[in-house]
Every structure is written in C-alpha cells, then in structure tokens.
Short mmCIF file of C-alpha atoms in Angstrom, two decimals:
data_model
loop_
_atom_site.label_atom_id
_atom_site.label_comp_id
_atom_site.label_asym_id
_atom_site.label_seq_id
_atom_site.Cartn_x
_atom_site.Cartn_y
_atom_site.Cartn_z
CA UNK A 177 64.38 -58.44 -61.29
CA UNK A 178 63.85 -62.07 -60.99
CA UNK A 179 62.93 -61.55 -57.46
CA UNK A 180 60.40 -58.95 -58.23
CA UNK A 181 58.93 -61.19 -60.68
CA UNK A 182 58.86 -64.11 -58.22
CA UNK A 183 56.04 -62.12 -56.00
CA UNK A 184 52.40 -62.69 -56.16
CA UNK A 185 52.34 -59.41 -58.39
CA UNK A 186 53.20 -60.88 -61.64
CA UNK A 187 52.76 -64.44 -63.01
CA UNK A 188 54.36 -66.34 -66.19
CA UNK A 189 52.24 -67.00 -69.59
CA UNK A 190 53.27 -69.37 -71.95
CA UNK A 191 53.09 -67.49 -75.15
CA UNK A 192 53.21 -63.97 -76.38
CA UNK A 193 49.53 -62.62 -75.49
CA UNK A 194 50.13 -59.33 -77.86
CA UNK A 195 48.25 -60.50 -80.84
CA UNK A 196 45.00 -61.86 -78.88
CA UNK A 197 45.27 -58.31 -77.16
CA UNK A 198 45.19 -56.47 -80.53
CA UNK A 199 42.27 -58.58 -82.01
CA UNK A 200 40.40 -57.72 -78.80
CA UNK A 201 41.20 -54.12 -78.76
CA UNK A 202 40.31 -53.89 -82.31
CA UNK A 203 37.13 -55.78 -81.97
CA UNK A 204 35.92 -53.10 -79.04
CA UNK A 205 36.91 -49.97 -81.12
CA UNK A 206 35.21 -51.47 -84.35
CA UNK A 207 31.97 -52.07 -82.46
CA UNK A 208 31.94 -48.36 -80.92
CA UNK A 209 32.86 -47.03 -84.35
CA UNK A 210 29.58 -48.83 -86.22
CA UNK A 211 27.55 -47.75 -83.29
CA UNK A 212 28.97 -44.23 -84.05
CA UNK A 213 30.49 -43.25 -80.60
CA UNK A 214 33.86 -43.00 -82.04
CA UNK A 215 34.42 -40.92 -84.99
CA UNK A 216 36.47 -42.55 -88.19
CA UNK A 217 39.67 -40.25 -87.59
CA UNK A 218 39.65 -41.10 -83.99
CA UNK A 219 38.86 -44.90 -84.81
CA UNK A 220 42.09 -45.09 -86.86
CA UNK A 221 44.33 -43.15 -84.47
CA UNK A 222 43.07 -45.65 -81.79
CA UNK A 223 43.26 -48.72 -83.97
CA UNK A 224 46.20 -51.16 -82.86
CA UNK A 225 48.63 -51.92 -85.52
CA UNK A 226 52.16 -53.83 -85.50
CA UNK A 227 51.93 -53.92 -82.19
CA UNK A 228 55.05 -55.55 -79.78
CA UNK A 229 54.84 -56.95 -76.40
CA UNK A 230 56.01 -54.22 -73.75
CA UNK A 231 59.53 -55.07 -72.23
CA UNK A 232 60.28 -54.93 -68.37
CA UNK A 233 63.33 -53.16 -67.19
CA UNK A 234 64.56 -52.07 -63.58
CA UNK A 235 65.22 -48.31 -62.61
CA UNK A 236 67.55 -48.17 -59.92
CA UNK A 237 66.48 -46.05 -57.04
CA UNK A 238 70.19 -45.13 -56.29
CA UNK A 239 68.98 -42.36 -53.54
CA UNK A 240 67.80 -45.39 -51.17
CA UNK A 241 69.79 -47.92 -49.43
CA UNK A 242 70.53 -51.56 -51.10
CA UNK A 243 69.56 -49.48 -54.30
CA UNK A 244 66.28 -51.45 -54.95
CA UNK A 245 64.76 -51.49 -58.59
CA UNK A 246 61.64 -49.66 -59.77
CA UNK A 247 59.90 -52.30 -62.35
CA UNK A 248 59.08 -50.04 -65.54
CA UNK A 249 56.79 -51.58 -68.29
CA UNK A 250 57.80 -49.80 -71.78
CA UNK A 251 54.10 -49.74 -73.03
CA UNK A 252 54.81 -47.60 -76.17
CA UNK A 253 54.09 -49.91 -79.14
CA UNK A 254 51.37 -52.15 -76.86
CA UNK A 255 47.93 -53.04 -78.54
CA UNK A 256 46.14 -50.31 -75.82
CA UNK A 257 48.72 -47.75 -75.74
CA UNK A 258 46.88 -45.16 -77.94
CA UNK A 259 43.79 -46.02 -76.59
CA UNK A 260 45.19 -45.71 -72.90
CA UNK A 261 46.58 -42.28 -73.71
CA UNK A 262 43.00 -40.92 -74.84
CA UNK A 263 41.16 -42.24 -71.79
CA UNK A 264 43.67 -40.51 -69.69
CA UNK A 265 42.94 -37.11 -71.24
CA UNK A 266 38.99 -37.93 -70.65
CA UNK A 267 39.67 -38.76 -67.13
CA UNK A 268 42.12 -36.18 -66.10
CA UNK A 269 39.45 -33.23 -65.52
CA UNK A 270 38.28 -35.63 -62.93
CA UNK A 271 41.10 -35.43 -60.57
CA UNK A 272 42.77 -32.38 -58.55
CA UNK A 273 39.36 -31.20 -57.51
CA UNK A 274 39.85 -31.75 -53.75
CA UNK A 275 41.83 -29.44 -51.50
CA UNK A 276 44.44 -32.03 -50.92
CA UNK A 277 45.89 -32.00 -54.32
CA UNK A 278 49.21 -30.41 -54.93
CA UNK A 279 49.89 -29.86 -58.91
CA UNK A 280 53.67 -28.91 -58.41
CA UNK A 281 56.20 -27.75 -56.37
CA UNK A 282 55.41 -24.10 -57.10
CA UNK A 283 51.60 -24.47 -55.72
CA UNK A 284 52.85 -26.46 -52.81
CA UNK A 285 54.83 -23.26 -51.51
CA UNK A 286 52.29 -20.99 -52.32
CA UNK A 287 49.98 -23.05 -50.07
CA UNK A 288 52.44 -23.27 -47.15
CA UNK A 289 53.97 -19.49 -47.62
CA UNK A 290 51.69 -17.56 -45.29
CA UNK A 291 50.84 -20.65 -42.98
CA UNK A 292 51.57 -20.68 -39.38
CA UNK A 293 52.57 -23.33 -36.87
CA UNK A 294 51.87 -23.88 -33.34
CA UNK A 295 54.89 -24.95 -31.39
CA UNK A 296 53.62 -28.39 -30.72
CA UNK A 297 53.04 -28.86 -34.58
CA UNK A 298 54.89 -31.67 -36.05
CA UNK A 299 56.08 -31.74 -39.72
CA UNK A 300 55.44 -35.41 -41.23
CA UNK A 301 55.57 -37.05 -44.66
CA UNK A 302 53.67 -40.06 -45.70
CA UNK A 303 54.74 -42.24 -48.58
CA UNK A 304 52.57 -44.99 -50.10
CA UNK A 305 54.77 -48.26 -50.90
CA UNK A 306 54.87 -49.15 -54.51
CA UNK A 307 51.36 -47.16 -55.25
CA UNK A 308 50.70 -48.08 -58.89
CA UNK A 309 51.08 -51.96 -58.39
CA UNK A 310 49.22 -51.61 -55.59
CA UNK A 311 46.00 -49.79 -56.66
CA UNK A 312 43.06 -52.16 -56.93
CA UNK A 313 42.03 -51.89 -60.34
CA UNK A 314 38.34 -53.24 -59.98
CA UNK A 315 37.48 -50.55 -57.56
CA UNK A 316 39.83 -47.89 -59.51
CA UNK A 317 37.59 -48.64 -62.41
CA UNK A 318 34.21 -48.50 -61.00
CA UNK A 319 35.20 -45.20 -58.87
CA UNK A 320 35.93 -43.76 -61.93
CA UNK A 321 32.54 -44.84 -63.83
CA UNK A 322 30.80 -43.35 -60.70
CA UNK A 323 32.80 -39.87 -61.11
CA UNK A 324 31.73 -39.73 -65.10
CA UNK A 325 28.23 -40.01 -64.19
CA UNK A 326 28.43 -37.30 -62.14
CA UNK A 327 30.68 -35.28 -64.51
CA UNK A 328 28.38 -32.74 -66.29
CA UNK A 329 31.00 -31.54 -69.03
CA UNK A 330 31.75 -35.52 -70.26
CA UNK A 331 29.69 -34.86 -73.36
CA UNK A 332 31.80 -32.18 -74.32
CA UNK A 333 34.77 -34.43 -74.46
CA UNK A 334 33.58 -37.21 -75.92
CA UNK A 335 30.80 -39.27 -77.37
CA UNK A 336 31.20 -42.31 -75.21
CA UNK A 337 29.05 -43.14 -72.26
CA UNK A 338 30.54 -43.65 -68.88
CA UNK A 339 29.59 -47.75 -69.36
CA UNK A 340 31.80 -47.49 -72.67
CA UNK A 341 34.85 -45.80 -70.93
CA UNK A 342 34.56 -48.05 -67.97
CA UNK A 343 34.68 -51.13 -70.54
CA UNK A 344 37.61 -49.43 -72.51
CA UNK A 345 39.43 -48.47 -69.00
CA UNK A 346 39.16 -52.10 -67.62
CA UNK A 347 40.25 -53.57 -70.73
CA UNK A 348 43.52 -51.58 -70.80
CA UNK A 349 44.35 -52.01 -67.19
CA UNK A 350 43.86 -55.79 -67.28
CA UNK A 351 45.58 -56.12 -70.26
CA UNK A 352 48.98 -55.64 -68.65
CA UNK A 353 51.39 -58.46 -69.81
CA UNK A 354 55.03 -57.91 -70.78
CA UNK A 355 58.24 -59.53 -71.89
CA UNK A 356 61.45 -60.37 -69.60
CA UNK A 357 64.40 -61.83 -71.83
CA UNK A 358 62.69 -64.58 -73.57
CA UNK A 359 59.92 -65.05 -71.00
CA UNK A 360 56.20 -63.50 -71.01
CA UNK A 361 54.18 -62.44 -67.45
CA UNK A 362 51.18 -60.92 -66.73
CA UNK A 363 50.56 -58.33 -63.95
CA UNK A 364 47.77 -59.68 -61.84
CA UNK A 365 47.20 -56.66 -59.78
CA UNK A 366 47.75 -53.12 -59.82
CA UNK A 367 48.61 -50.70 -62.67
CA UNK A 368 51.71 -51.14 -64.35
CA UNK A 369 54.50 -48.04 -64.05
CA UNK A 370 55.08 -46.96 -67.46
CA UNK A 371 51.32 -46.87 -68.78
CA UNK A 372 49.56 -43.39 -69.65
CA UNK A 373 46.78 -44.55 -67.51
CA UNK A 374 48.62 -45.31 -64.25
CA UNK A 375 48.97 -41.91 -62.96
CA UNK A 376 45.40 -40.96 -63.43
CA UNK A 377 43.81 -43.96 -61.96
CA UNK A 378 46.09 -43.99 -58.92
CA UNK A 379 45.01 -40.32 -58.24
CA UNK A 380 41.41 -41.14 -58.67
CA UNK A 381 41.61 -44.18 -56.31
CA UNK A 382 44.01 -41.93 -53.55
CA UNK A 383 41.65 -38.89 -53.81
CA UNK A 384 38.78 -41.48 -52.31
CA UNK A 385 41.12 -43.12 -49.79
CA UNK A 386 42.33 -39.90 -48.24
CA UNK A 387 39.06 -38.51 -48.15
CA UNK A 388 37.18 -41.79 -46.29
CA UNK A 389 40.48 -42.10 -44.17
CA UNK A 390 40.56 -38.43 -42.84
CA UNK A 391 36.97 -38.49 -42.23
CA UNK A 392 36.67 -41.71 -40.17
CA UNK A 393 40.26 -40.69 -38.08
CA UNK A 394 39.29 -40.05 -34.65
CA UNK A 395 42.40 -37.69 -34.60
CA UNK A 396 42.80 -35.27 -38.06
CA UNK A 397 45.99 -33.71 -38.90
CA UNK A 398 45.90 -29.85 -39.86
CA UNK A 399 47.12 -30.05 -42.97
CA UNK A 400 47.34 -32.89 -45.67
CA UNK A 401 48.84 -32.64 -48.96
CA UNK A 402 49.25 -35.04 -51.63
CA UNK A 403 51.23 -35.27 -54.93
CA UNK A 404 50.15 -39.03 -56.29
CA UNK A 405 51.85 -41.08 -53.54
CA UNK A 406 53.76 -38.52 -51.42
CA UNK A 407 52.10 -36.38 -48.71
CA UNK A 408 52.93 -33.57 -46.30
CA UNK A 409 51.28 -33.46 -43.02
CA UNK A 410 51.16 -30.94 -40.33
CA UNK A 411 50.30 -33.34 -37.02
CA UNK A 412 48.94 -30.88 -34.33
CA UNK A 413 48.75 -33.62 -31.77
CA UNK A 414 51.59 -35.42 -29.75
CA UNK A 415 53.77 -38.19 -31.49
CA UNK A 416 51.98 -41.18 -29.65
CA UNK A 417 48.76 -40.38 -31.54
CA UNK A 418 50.84 -40.15 -34.84
CA UNK A 419 51.81 -43.79 -34.47
CA UNK A 420 47.77 -44.50 -34.06
CA UNK A 421 46.98 -42.29 -37.32
CA UNK A 422 49.66 -44.27 -39.26
CA UNK A 423 47.81 -47.60 -38.20
CA UNK A 424 44.78 -46.15 -39.02
CA UNK A 425 45.77 -45.43 -42.83
CA UNK A 426 47.21 -48.70 -43.05
CA UNK A 427 44.06 -50.49 -41.95
CA UNK A 428 42.01 -48.88 -44.91
CA UNK A 429 42.61 -51.15 -47.78
CA UNK A 430 44.51 -54.31 -47.71
CA UNK A 431 46.83 -53.43 -50.51
CA UNK A 432 47.85 -49.82 -49.58
CA UNK A 433 50.83 -49.63 -46.96
CA UNK A 434 52.18 -46.07 -45.73
CA UNK A 435 55.47 -45.29 -44.51
CA UNK A 436 56.30 -42.11 -42.46
CA UNK A 437 59.06 -39.74 -41.77
CA UNK A 438 58.98 -36.99 -39.39
CA UNK A 439 60.76 -33.89 -39.39
CA UNK A 440 64.52 -33.70 -38.68
CA UNK A 441 66.66 -30.66 -37.45
CA UNK A 442 63.03 -28.51 -37.85
CA UNK A 443 63.02 -29.89 -41.52
CA UNK A 444 61.63 -32.39 -43.93
CA UNK A 445 61.78 -32.64 -47.77
CA UNK A 446 58.79 -32.91 -49.91
CA UNK A 447 59.02 -33.21 -54.05
CA UNK A 448 61.88 -30.70 -54.68
CA UNK A 449 61.30 -28.52 -51.75
CA UNK A 450 63.22 -28.43 -48.61
CA UNK A 451 60.67 -27.09 -45.50
CA UNK A 452 62.03 -25.68 -42.27
CA UNK A 453 60.32 -24.29 -39.28
CA UNK A 454 61.66 -20.95 -38.48
CA UNK A 455 61.87 -19.62 -35.07
CA UNK A 456 59.02 -17.31 -35.59
CA UNK A 457 56.82 -20.36 -36.53
CA UNK A 458 56.59 -19.67 -40.16
CA UNK A 459 57.76 -22.26 -42.91
CA UNK A 460 60.81 -21.17 -44.98
CA UNK A 461 61.50 -23.16 -48.40
CA UNK A 462 64.25 -23.64 -50.88
CA UNK A 463 65.23 -26.02 -53.61
CA UNK A 464 65.97 -29.64 -52.55
CA UNK A 465 68.39 -32.06 -53.87
CA UNK A 466 68.79 -35.59 -53.16
CA UNK A 467 72.52 -36.25 -51.66
CA UNK A 468 73.20 -38.63 -54.70
CA UNK A 469 72.12 -35.59 -57.03
CA UNK A 470 75.37 -34.96 -59.53
CA UNK A 471 74.46 -31.34 -61.03
CA UNK A 472 75.05 -32.70 -64.04
CA UNK A 473 73.05 -30.86 -66.88
CA UNK A 474 73.23 -30.74 -70.88
CA UNK A 475 76.79 -29.57 -71.66
CA UNK A 476 77.59 -26.27 -73.47
CA UNK A 477 79.37 -27.98 -75.90
CA UNK A 478 76.76 -30.60 -76.89
CA UNK A 479 75.59 -30.13 -80.40
CA UNK A 480 71.87 -28.94 -79.63
CA UNK A 481 69.84 -25.78 -80.69
CA UNK A 482 71.02 -22.71 -78.64
CA UNK A 483 67.49 -22.54 -77.36
CA UNK A 484 67.66 -25.89 -75.74
CA UNK A 485 71.09 -24.67 -74.19
CA UNK A 486 69.29 -21.49 -73.07
CA UNK A 487 66.31 -23.59 -71.47
CA UNK A 488 68.69 -25.06 -68.97
CA UNK A 489 69.71 -21.74 -67.77
CA UNK A 490 66.20 -20.64 -67.75
CA UNK A 491 64.48 -23.59 -65.92
CA UNK A 492 67.00 -23.56 -63.14
CA UNK A 493 66.42 -19.80 -62.56
CA UNK A 494 62.73 -20.03 -62.72
CA UNK A 495 62.99 -22.91 -60.34
CA UNK A 496 64.92 -20.99 -57.99
CA UNK A 497 62.54 -17.94 -58.15
CA UNK A 498 59.45 -20.29 -57.88
CA UNK A 499 60.33 -22.39 -55.06
CA UNK A 500 62.74 -20.62 -52.77
CA UNK A 501 62.14 -17.74 -50.43
CA UNK A 502 63.73 -14.42 -50.05
CA UNK A 503 66.30 -15.89 -47.52
CA UNK A 504 67.80 -18.71 -49.94
CA UNK A 505 67.01 -16.94 -53.34
CA UNK A 506 70.65 -15.59 -53.47
CA UNK A 507 72.39 -18.68 -52.00
CA UNK A 508 70.63 -20.75 -54.68
CA UNK A 509 71.31 -18.05 -57.70
CA UNK A 510 75.03 -18.41 -56.65
CA UNK A 511 74.95 -22.43 -56.59
CA UNK A 512 73.52 -22.45 -59.90
CA UNK A 513 75.97 -20.06 -61.27
CA UNK A 514 78.80 -22.35 -60.25
CA UNK A 515 77.19 -25.50 -61.07
CA UNK A 516 76.33 -23.74 -65.01
CA UNK A 517 80.08 -23.10 -65.24
CA UNK A 518 80.77 -26.65 -64.16
CA UNK A 519 79.10 -27.74 -67.25
CA UNK A 520 80.53 -25.51 -69.58
CA UNK A 521 78.45 -22.29 -69.43
CA UNK A 522 81.10 -20.10 -68.25
CA UNK A 523 80.49 -17.16 -70.76
CA UNK A 524 76.88 -17.72 -71.24
CA UNK A 525 74.35 -15.06 -70.71
CA UNK A 526 73.26 -15.55 -66.92
CA UNK A 527 70.29 -13.12 -65.75
CA UNK A 528 69.46 -13.79 -62.20
CA UNK A 529 65.79 -11.91 -62.90
CA UNK A 530 63.10 -14.78 -63.18
CA UNK A 531 62.58 -15.47 -67.05
CA UNK A 532 59.67 -13.14 -68.55
CA UNK A 533 56.94 -15.44 -69.87
CA UNK A 534 56.53 -14.73 -73.41
CA UNK A 535 53.05 -13.63 -74.85
CA UNK A 536 50.80 -16.27 -75.99
CA UNK A 537 51.50 -16.78 -79.99
CA UNK A 538 48.41 -17.87 -82.34
CA UNK A 539 48.33 -21.58 -83.10
CA UNK A 540 50.36 -22.48 -86.06
CA UNK A 541 48.97 -24.46 -88.64
CA UNK A 542 51.42 -27.20 -88.65
CA UNK A 543 54.47 -27.93 -86.70
CA UNK A 544 57.27 -30.24 -87.78
CA UNK A 545 60.40 -31.97 -86.10
CA UNK A 546 63.62 -31.61 -87.55
CA UNK A 547 66.89 -32.98 -86.48
CA UNK A 548 69.55 -30.15 -85.85
CA UNK A 549 72.20 -30.14 -88.07
CA UNK A 550 73.57 -26.55 -87.48
CA UNK A 551 73.47 -23.13 -89.38
CA UNK A 552 71.30 -24.96 -92.09
CA UNK A 553 68.61 -25.61 -89.43
CA UNK A 554 68.10 -21.90 -88.60
CA UNK A 555 67.62 -20.86 -92.46
CA UNK A 556 65.11 -23.84 -92.69
CA UNK A 557 63.25 -22.66 -89.11
CA UNK A 558 62.91 -18.97 -90.53
CA UNK A 559 61.46 -20.27 -93.85
CA UNK A 560 59.01 -22.45 -92.07
CA UNK A 561 58.17 -19.97 -89.43
CA UNK A 562 57.14 -17.15 -92.29
CA UNK A 563 54.74 -19.97 -93.70
CA UNK A 564 53.26 -19.94 -89.83
CA UNK A 565 55.04 -23.60 -89.52
CA UNK A 566 56.51 -24.22 -85.98
CA UNK A 567 59.65 -25.82 -85.85
CA UNK A 568 60.93 -28.43 -83.07
CA UNK A 569 64.44 -29.52 -83.28
CA UNK A 570 66.12 -32.93 -82.06
CA UNK A 571 69.67 -34.15 -81.47
CA UNK A 572 70.06 -36.71 -84.28
CA UNK A 573 73.26 -38.36 -82.22
CA UNK A 574 73.04 -38.67 -78.55
CA UNK A 575 75.33 -40.53 -76.20
CA UNK A 576 72.03 -42.71 -74.76
CA UNK A 577 72.03 -44.23 -78.54
CA UNK A 578 75.36 -44.92 -78.53
CA UNK A 579 76.40 -46.58 -75.23
CA UNK A 580 74.85 -49.86 -74.24
CA UNK A 581 71.10 -49.53 -72.77
CA UNK A 582 69.61 -51.63 -69.61
CA UNK A 583 66.60 -52.58 -71.61
CA UNK A 584 66.17 -55.43 -73.40
CA UNK A 585 66.00 -54.84 -77.32
CA UNK A 586 63.35 -56.32 -79.50
CA UNK A 587 64.00 -58.18 -82.36
CA UNK A 588 64.70 -56.15 -85.27
CA UNK A 589 62.33 -57.42 -87.48
CA UNK A 590 59.47 -57.05 -85.19
CA UNK A 591 59.16 -53.05 -86.32
CA UNK A 592 57.63 -51.60 -89.60
CA UNK A 593 59.57 -49.54 -91.93
CA UNK A 594 61.86 -50.10 -95.15
CA UNK A 595 62.87 -53.49 -95.72
CA UNK A 596 65.01 -55.98 -98.28
CA UNK A 597 64.29 -59.38 -99.52
CA UNK A 598 67.46 -60.80 -101.17
CA UNK A 599 66.98 -62.88 -104.42
CA UNK A 600 69.58 -66.11 -105.57
CA UNK A 601 70.27 -63.97 -108.60
CA UNK A 602 72.15 -61.28 -106.31
CA UNK A 603 69.23 -58.81 -106.61
CA UNK A 604 66.90 -57.64 -103.78
CA UNK A 605 63.32 -56.13 -103.49
CA UNK A 606 63.03 -52.97 -101.80
CA UNK A 607 59.34 -52.39 -99.81
CA UNK A 608 57.84 -50.52 -96.87
CA UNK A 609 55.62 -51.69 -94.61
CA UNK A 610 53.51 -50.23 -91.78
CA UNK A 611 53.41 -53.29 -89.81
CA UNK A 612 56.21 -55.60 -88.47
CA UNK A 613 58.28 -57.07 -91.33
CA UNK A 614 57.85 -60.79 -89.99
CA UNK A 615 53.78 -59.87 -90.75
CA UNK A 616 54.75 -58.31 -94.12
CA UNK A 617 57.02 -61.77 -95.13
CA UNK A 618 54.11 -64.15 -94.29
CA UNK A 619 51.40 -61.87 -96.81
CA UNK A 620 54.35 -61.80 -99.69
CA UNK A 621 54.72 -65.82 -98.97
CA UNK A 622 51.15 -66.41 -98.74
CA UNK A 623 50.47 -64.47 -102.17
CA UNK A 624 53.27 -66.88 -103.47
CA UNK A 625 51.17 -70.22 -102.17
CA UNK A 626 47.84 -68.67 -103.71
CA UNK A 627 49.21 -68.20 -107.23
CA UNK A 628 48.60 -64.43 -106.63
CA UNK A 629 51.58 -63.14 -108.38
CA UNK A 630 50.26 -59.49 -109.40
CA UNK A 631 49.54 -58.82 -105.60
CA UNK A 632 53.42 -59.15 -104.99
CA UNK A 633 56.19 -57.62 -107.16
CA UNK A 634 58.85 -60.08 -105.37
CA UNK A 635 56.60 -63.22 -105.84
CA UNK A 636 56.02 -62.22 -109.41
CA UNK A 637 59.66 -61.37 -110.23
CA UNK A 638 60.38 -65.16 -108.87
CA UNK A 639 57.43 -66.86 -110.59
CA UNK A 640 58.92 -65.15 -113.96
CA UNK A 641 62.50 -65.79 -113.66
CA UNK A 642 61.89 -69.10 -111.73
CA UNK A 643 64.17 -67.96 -109.29
CA UNK A 644 64.54 -68.60 -105.51
CA UNK A 645 63.83 -66.16 -103.08
CA UNK A 646 65.99 -66.14 -99.60
CA UNK A 647 63.30 -65.33 -96.97
CA UNK A 648 65.46 -65.95 -94.15
CA UNK A 649 68.01 -63.39 -95.27
CA UNK A 650 65.51 -60.63 -95.34
CA UNK A 651 65.78 -57.73 -92.80
CA UNK A 652 64.77 -54.29 -92.09
CA UNK A 653 66.89 -51.58 -93.69
CA UNK A 654 65.63 -48.57 -91.66
CA UNK A 655 62.71 -48.36 -89.20
CA UNK A 656 60.23 -45.72 -89.97
CA UNK A 657 61.33 -43.13 -87.52
CA UNK A 658 64.84 -43.07 -88.97
CA UNK A 659 63.96 -42.04 -92.68
CA UNK A 660 65.65 -38.61 -92.48
CA UNK A 661 68.85 -40.33 -91.43
CA UNK A 662 71.99 -39.79 -93.74
CA UNK A 663 72.88 -43.81 -93.47
CA UNK A 664 69.13 -44.71 -94.57
CA UNK A 665 69.17 -42.26 -97.48
CA UNK A 666 72.67 -43.87 -98.83
CA UNK A 667 71.66 -47.35 -98.14
CA UNK A 668 68.34 -46.80 -100.01
CA UNK A 669 70.25 -44.94 -102.92
CA UNK A 670 72.58 -47.79 -103.41
CA UNK A 671 69.50 -50.38 -103.60
CA UNK A 672 67.67 -47.99 -105.77
CA UNK A 673 70.59 -47.87 -108.49
CA UNK A 674 72.64 -50.90 -108.37
CA UNK A 675 70.71 -53.78 -106.94
CA UNK A 676 66.82 -53.66 -107.70
CA UNK A 677 65.60 -55.95 -110.54
CA UNK A 678 64.32 -53.84 -113.45
CA UNK A 679 61.09 -55.43 -113.55
CA UNK A 680 60.34 -54.77 -109.95
CA UNK A 681 61.84 -51.01 -109.73
CA UNK A 682 62.25 -49.14 -106.39
CA UNK A 683 58.69 -49.98 -104.57
CA UNK A 684 58.06 -47.43 -101.85
CA UNK A 685 54.44 -47.82 -101.81
CA UNK A 686 54.07 -51.59 -100.63
CA UNK A 687 52.25 -50.82 -97.31
#
C-alpha cells in the first residue's frame, strides 16, 4: 500500500480535509436550494452531516501473479457521497447508447450467438490498466456537460441545468481525499474506485475514447465490444497489424494504456464467459471460472432466511441457462449440483429448468429491513405483507463481523448514535446524536461555558449539584444502525433504570 501511495496519483495533505469539504458541499447545495433548483426534500437528502474521512484499503487480486493490490476508497459517509449517488442517477441515461456497449454477460452471449467467423479472424481481449485512476477528470466532466446539453430528457429527471450538474460533478470528483492509517492523502488524478460516480464517468469517457480511436484507425476490428475496461474484439487482419492497432490505442491519450491478450487453444475468456471457436466457424460459450475460484457459496446450515439460500441455487442455474449454450449446459448443471452438495445443499430442491420470472407485483407502500431471527420472522413477514409492507431480512451475525477485517477502523466516537457521559457521582447522562459524538460533546461543553444551562440537561445537572463531568470517559453505547441489537437494548435498559440521574431522565431526543 505504501508503494501505491508513493506514486504521482496521490499526495499527502497535512490535516483532515473533511470539515472543509463538508462546508463547501453544504454551501453549494444551499445556493441551489435557494435558487429553487433543489426541492426541500432533495436538499435535506443530499446535505452532508456527521461526515467522516474515507479510508483506503487494498483488495488483493489473487488471480494475478505477484498478487497486486487494488486500491479501494470506502467513500460511504464522505460529504459528497449522497450527492455523487444522485449525480450518477442523472448521468446513467447518457451511457450505453452505442453499439459497442455490453450490459452484462447475457447481453454479450446474445450478440455472439449467431456470429460467424472467417478462418483468419483472431479473438482478442484488450484491457485498460487502472481505468478509474487513469480517467482525466477535467475532460470527462466537460464531456458529460456536452452530453447533458444534448439530452432532451434532462428536464424530466431534474431541475438542474447542465452547468449546475457540471459544477457539482467536478466538485465531487476533485474532492477525493482519504485516510491511510494516521495520515491523509489526496488523489491528484482519476476517479476513486469506491465512489458511486466512478463507473459512470469512466464509461462516459471510454465511449468517446473508443469512438475516436476506432474512427481514426487505418485497420479496424470486425467486432469491438466493451464492458467498462474489458473489451472483446474480433480482429480480421494479420497479427502484425494487431500490434500496430495496440500502439494506435495507446497513443490516443497519455493516461490510458491497454494490455492485450489473444486467444489460446482457440478460446478466450470475457467477463464470466468462456468463448471458443468451433470447427464450423461459430462461437460456443460457457460459464468461465478463474483458476482461483473455490466454489464456496453460502452454506445451507447458515442462519439465513430460506429464500436467501434458495436464491443461491436459482442464481447459479439461471446463469448456466443464460450464458451456456446447448453443448455445455448439461455439464454446467452437473457441476452446480456437485458444488451445492459440497455447500450442504444435498437434500435441497434442485430444479434444472431455468427459474421462472415472477409476475410484477404492485409497489408496496413501505419496505422494512429486519434481522432474521427464525420462525418469528416468518410470522412478522406475513403480518406486514397483509398491510402491503414488503420485508427484507438480513443476517444479524456474520463471520465477516467477527473475524478481523483488513480495513482500518475509524474512531468509535466519530459516528452518530446513542452515547453516555459519566458524572463524578457515578451516574451517567444518556443522549442521542445524529452527528458524530465528538461534535456533540463540544456542543455540551459550549453550553456550559456560555451559561446556557437550559439547553443541555447534563450541564444543568452539573450546575445544580456542583458536580464534575468526566468528559474524557464519554463514549458511544451503540451506533445508529445497531439500535435493534439485543446488546444495545439491554445496555439502554440498565442505564435507564439504574444509573440515570432523576433530574435528567432517560433522554432520547437530544439530536
């Protein structure tokens, strides 16, 4: 990770830039709200609060030699995170409108299913090296602005003008900072892998890149299909010209570099599809798994909702039917059957027919996510379904939460939630904050310095009883997302009945 950070892509910064970026983001949103370009509900939805600096972590590419790291910036909680998600929805209709765009593996197999090759044709795959961090942000934002100006449906999606979206887009993509251990860094070029905007802006740029590259090439491929940074190409010319075409691609832009892989044993992988030339010059296709694939899926004994475990079977069978052709389907289904048996599904219902698509149901009034707790969850689900409320179940305990994670954990007090402040008398104050705890503690202390005793129950109690508050021992009892957990409820009950000063009471509205 240190070797990655020592490149020109990143540079260190002296202090945490999160508060400054949060203020700048809030100022831009407030200006648009006052101009009536953002509705009140959307303004409050995008407004950042209790922002935290994203953390950088490396994801090992175990399928490659020397196992390099893929740098991921976990941007959830970043001041521009919700704004980036909103901008991504506005830009999504602009991509995928070319004949070279591949939506998914099924779309790819549908294209090549009836394709007929000539004997000299060569199957090739071009891959962009580190696409997200190589995309020129300035050019990509200008390109997005031009496409928005030509989009006649933009007014149906938003009241913002192309110039407004351009300003917000550039702000999000140029505010990529993160924390690594105890130091802070800024990304100087490209988009961060982990931002909701990165895939959209990369696709926008690559569509324009491939349009110019293919148009200006002296020798063009018969077929060029691309999924983000991976391409599937049928080259109808000789191999010497193929090398010239690779040089032509790499000469288009200083930051975009392609690597090339040609067919081996008349076969080449693309996405999760293994493409093979047949003797009659057609293309057969089947499911492709990397050599490092372990066939490990959710075990049948895991404490999950039965529908979740059934979806494991349905997903594998649906993929076999959508990707594989007739010659490979039976072998793939046999592999799935043995794989599911190894994961505990020996007596599970296994239907080799493709899962049927359920009829479209009317949208419910509400949806709710609840932890799965066994038979009681099924009873609750039936009751809520009768009230037109859709229920989604999550597993309350996972190995992922028990085992050590490779990510650096942020400070526990940098999150919102339920907290306690102890007093020298042994009693504690219970509060709730929608911002990070450190900010809320400073507000309590500020009320004490200014003598605003009525604005803070803990300050009023300290003033009346002449007690010292142990601010350094204050801590978060439970984050906001964990209120449903049994441990949190038990902790709150203990504090409520045994330790809370009578003059303060059980405060749960201190936001």
